[in-house]
Amino acid sequence: MTIFLNWARTQLQVDKKLLFLYCIVYFSWGMLMDWFGTQVEIARFTFWWQVITCYILYMVPISLLLRKLPFHAQYAYGLVAMGFLEFGGYALQTSYAYPDNLLDQFFNIRNFSLGMALFFALYFPLGNWGVAKIHNAIFGSATDRTA
C-alpha cells in the first residue's frame, strides 16, 4: 500500500499550469457533454455543478495517475473508474437517463450504463493526449513527460 501511495503522490505532483489546463479542458468537456446529452435527450446530470465533482474532482486526478501509461492501459483502468462512476450516478439518481433514449433504442436499456462507461473510459487516454498537445503548444515540450 505504501508503494502505491508513494507512486500516486509522485504522479499527482505536477506543475500548477498543467493542473489548471486539465481543469479547464475537463470542465469545458464536461459542460459540453452535459449540454449535448440534454439536447439529444440521452442523459444529463441532475445538477450542473456535478460537472465539477465528476470531471474535475474525480476524472482529473485519475487522468494524472494514468497519463504515463500506454493508451490501452489508460482505457482499461479508465473503464473501471467510469464503471464505478456510472453505476453510482444512476444508483444514487444524481444522473438522469432519458426514457427510451437513442442509446436505449440502439443497444437496449439493460446495456445503457455499460455503453456509457465504455464510451467515457476513452476520456482518460484522449484527455491526456489532448492536454499534453495543448500544454506543449502553449508552454513547449515537457522533457520529463509531466504533460
Tab-separated table of C-alpha atoms in Angstrom:
chain	number	residue	atom	x	y	z
A	1	MET	CA	0.000	0.000	0.000
A	2	THR	CA	2.841	2.365	0.843
A	3	ILE	CA	4.410	1.750	-2.564
A	4	PHE	CA	1.158	2.655	-4.319
A	5	LEU	CA	0.667	5.787	-2.211
A	6	ASN	CA	4.210	6.953	-2.942
A	7	TRP	CA	3.710	6.294	-6.656
A	8	ALA	CA	0.355	8.116	-6.643
A	9	ARG	CA	1.839	11.078	-4.799
A	10	THR	CA	4.567	11.470	-7.420
A	11	GLN	CA	2.043	11.177	-10.271
A	12	LEU	CA	-0.165	13.861	-8.738
A	13	GLN	CA	2.680	16.317	-8.128
A	14	VAL	CA	2.503	18.303	-11.354
A	15	ASP	CA	3.113	21.856	-12.421
A	16	LYS	CA	0.221	24.171	-11.480
A	17	LYS	CA	-0.113	25.281	-15.111
A	18	LEU	CA	-0.645	21.682	-16.175
A	19	LEU	CA	-3.198	21.098	-13.427
A	20	PHE	CA	-5.026	24.305	-14.371
A	21	LEU	CA	-5.054	23.222	-18.022
A	22	TYR	CA	-6.525	19.820	-17.067
A	23	CYS	CA	-9.245	21.561	-15.045
A	24	ILE	CA	-10.128	23.960	-17.883
A	25	VAL	CA	-10.185	21.229	-20.537
A	26	TYR	CA	-12.162	18.732	-18.453
A	27	PHE	CA	-14.621	21.334	-17.138
A	28	SER	CA	-15.297	22.553	-20.692
A	29	TRP	CA	-15.581	18.983	-21.925
A	30	GLY	CA	-17.999	18.124	-19.100
A	31	MET	CA	-20.216	21.149	-19.702
A	32	LEU	CA	-20.316	20.378	-23.420
A	33	MET	CA	-21.201	16.719	-22.853
A	34	ASP	CA	-23.874	17.583	-20.279
A	35	TRP	CA	-25.369	20.093	-22.733
A	36	PHE	CA	-25.186	17.583	-25.620
A	37	GLY	CA	-26.721	14.777	-23.547
A	38	THR	CA	-29.565	17.100	-22.568
A	39	GLN	CA	-30.144	18.394	-26.101
A	40	VAL	CA	-30.374	14.936	-27.670
A	41	GLU	CA	-32.108	13.560	-24.569
A	42	ILE	CA	-29.684	10.744	-23.798
A	43	ALA	CA	-28.624	11.570	-20.239
A	44	ARG	CA	-27.753	14.539	-18.040
A	45	PHE	CA	-26.553	15.440	-14.600
A	46	THR	CA	-29.247	16.316	-12.092
A	47	PHE	CA	-27.330	19.490	-11.156
A	48	TRP	CA	-24.897	21.483	-13.343
A	49	TRP	CA	-22.245	21.583	-10.602
A	50	GLN	CA	-21.829	17.808	-10.878
A	51	VAL	CA	-19.546	18.619	-13.805
A	52	ILE	CA	-17.096	19.943	-11.192
A	53	THR	CA	-17.326	16.889	-8.937
A	54	CYS	CA	-17.177	14.326	-11.752
A	55	TYR	CA	-14.892	15.914	-14.314
A	56	ILE	CA	-12.521	17.915	-12.088
A	57	LEU	CA	-12.505	16.224	-8.679
A	58	TYR	CA	-12.829	12.646	-9.974
A	59	MET	CA	-11.567	12.458	-13.555
A	60	VAL	CA	-8.630	14.898	-13.411
A	61	PRO	CA	-6.805	13.032	-10.613
A	62	ILE	CA	-7.419	9.711	-12.368
A	63	SER	CA	-6.102	11.166	-15.614
A	64	LEU	CA	-2.983	12.377	-13.822
A	65	LEU	CA	-2.446	8.916	-12.352
A	66	LEU	CA	-2.842	7.261	-15.755
A	67	ARG	CA	-1.148	9.807	-18.039
A	68	LYS	CA	2.182	7.990	-18.457
A	69	LEU	CA	0.633	4.589	-19.205
A	70	PRO	CA	0.025	3.270	-22.736
A	71	PHE	CA	-3.332	4.031	-24.405
A	72	HIS	CA	-4.774	0.550	-23.787
A	73	ALA	CA	-3.854	0.617	-20.089
A	74	GLN	CA	-5.349	4.090	-19.644
A	75	TYR	CA	-8.535	2.865	-21.295
A	76	ALA	CA	-8.692	-0.321	-19.206
A	77	TYR	CA	-8.147	1.446	-15.879
A	78	GLY	CA	-10.426	4.250	-17.037
A	79	LEU	CA	-13.146	1.710	-17.768
A	80	VAL	CA	-13.031	0.513	-14.170
A	81	ALA	CA	-13.139	4.109	-12.889
A	82	MET	CA	-16.029	5.047	-15.183
A	83	GLY	CA	-17.903	1.848	-14.314
A	84	PHE	CA	-17.968	2.904	-10.660
A	85	LEU	CA	-18.923	6.468	-11.595
A	86	GLU	CA	-21.743	5.443	-13.941
A	87	PHE	CA	-23.076	2.846	-11.503
A	88	GLY	CA	-23.002	5.334	-8.633
A	89	GLY	CA	-24.570	8.141	-10.636
A	90	TYR	CA	-27.570	6.113	-11.718
A	91	ALA	CA	-27.904	4.181	-8.449
A	92	LEU	CA	-27.942	7.425	-6.429
A	93	GLN	CA	-30.080	9.124	-9.101
A	94	THR	CA	-27.627	12.007	-9.463
A	95	SER	CA	-27.601	11.296	-13.195
A	96	TYR	CA	-30.746	11.101	-15.262
A	97	ALA	CA	-31.143	8.846	-18.297
A	98	TYR	CA	-33.976	9.943	-20.555
A	99	PRO	CA	-36.547	7.165	-21.073
A	100	ASP	CA	-36.333	5.388	-24.430
A	101	ASN	CA	-33.286	7.452	-25.414
A	102	LEU	CA	-31.228	6.848	-28.530
A	103	LEU	CA	-28.770	4.523	-26.755
A	104	ASP	CA	-31.615	2.510	-25.194
A	105	GLN	CA	-33.139	2.079	-28.639
A	106	PHE	CA	-29.853	1.064	-30.240
A	107	PHE	CA	-28.222	-1.057	-27.504
A	108	ASN	CA	-31.147	-1.988	-25.211
A	109	ILE	CA	-31.986	-0.425	-21.855
A	110	ARG	CA	-30.012	-3.081	-19.969
A	111	ASN	CA	-26.807	-2.029	-21.728
A	112	PHE	CA	-27.126	1.736	-21.246
A	113	SER	CA	-24.736	2.152	-18.298
A	114	LEU	CA	-22.238	-0.268	-19.807
A	115	GLY	CA	-22.299	1.679	-23.063
A	116	MET	CA	-21.795	4.945	-21.208
A	117	ALA	CA	-18.846	3.507	-19.245
A	118	LEU	CA	-17.260	2.086	-22.410
A	119	PHE	CA	-17.588	5.465	-24.135
A	120	PHE	CA	-16.470	7.668	-21.254
A	121	ALA	CA	-13.443	5.474	-20.490
A	122	LEU	CA	-11.970	6.947	-23.676
A	123	TYR	CA	-11.814	10.292	-21.870
A	124	PHE	CA	-8.682	9.263	-19.993
A	125	PRO	CA	-6.363	8.429	-22.904
A	126	LEU	CA	-7.898	11.075	-25.175
A	127	GLY	CA	-7.914	13.709	-22.436
A	128	ASN	CA	-4.302	13.018	-21.530
A	129	TRP	CA	-3.294	13.157	-25.191
A	130	GLY	CA	-5.224	16.401	-25.779
A	131	VAL	CA	-3.975	18.155	-22.655
A	132	ALA	CA	-0.383	17.147	-23.499
A	133	LYS	CA	-0.775	18.583	-27.021
A	134	ILE	CA	-2.239	21.846	-25.709
A	135	HIS	CA	0.386	22.084	-22.951
A	136	ASN	CA	3.211	21.517	-25.426
A	137	ALA	CA	1.757	24.071	-27.854
A	138	ILE	CA	1.482	26.741	-25.166
A	139	PHE	CA	4.441	26.014	-22.888
A	140	GLY	CA	6.744	23.941	-25.097
A	141	SER	CA	7.745	20.320	-24.895
A	142	ALA	CA	7.833	18.703	-21.480
A	143	THR	CA	11.123	16.893	-21.004
A	144	ASP	CA	10.031	14.838	-18.006
A	145	ARG	CA	6.711	13.733	-19.551
A	146	THR	CA	4.665	15.607	-16.951
A	147	ALA	CA	2.210	16.612	-19.645
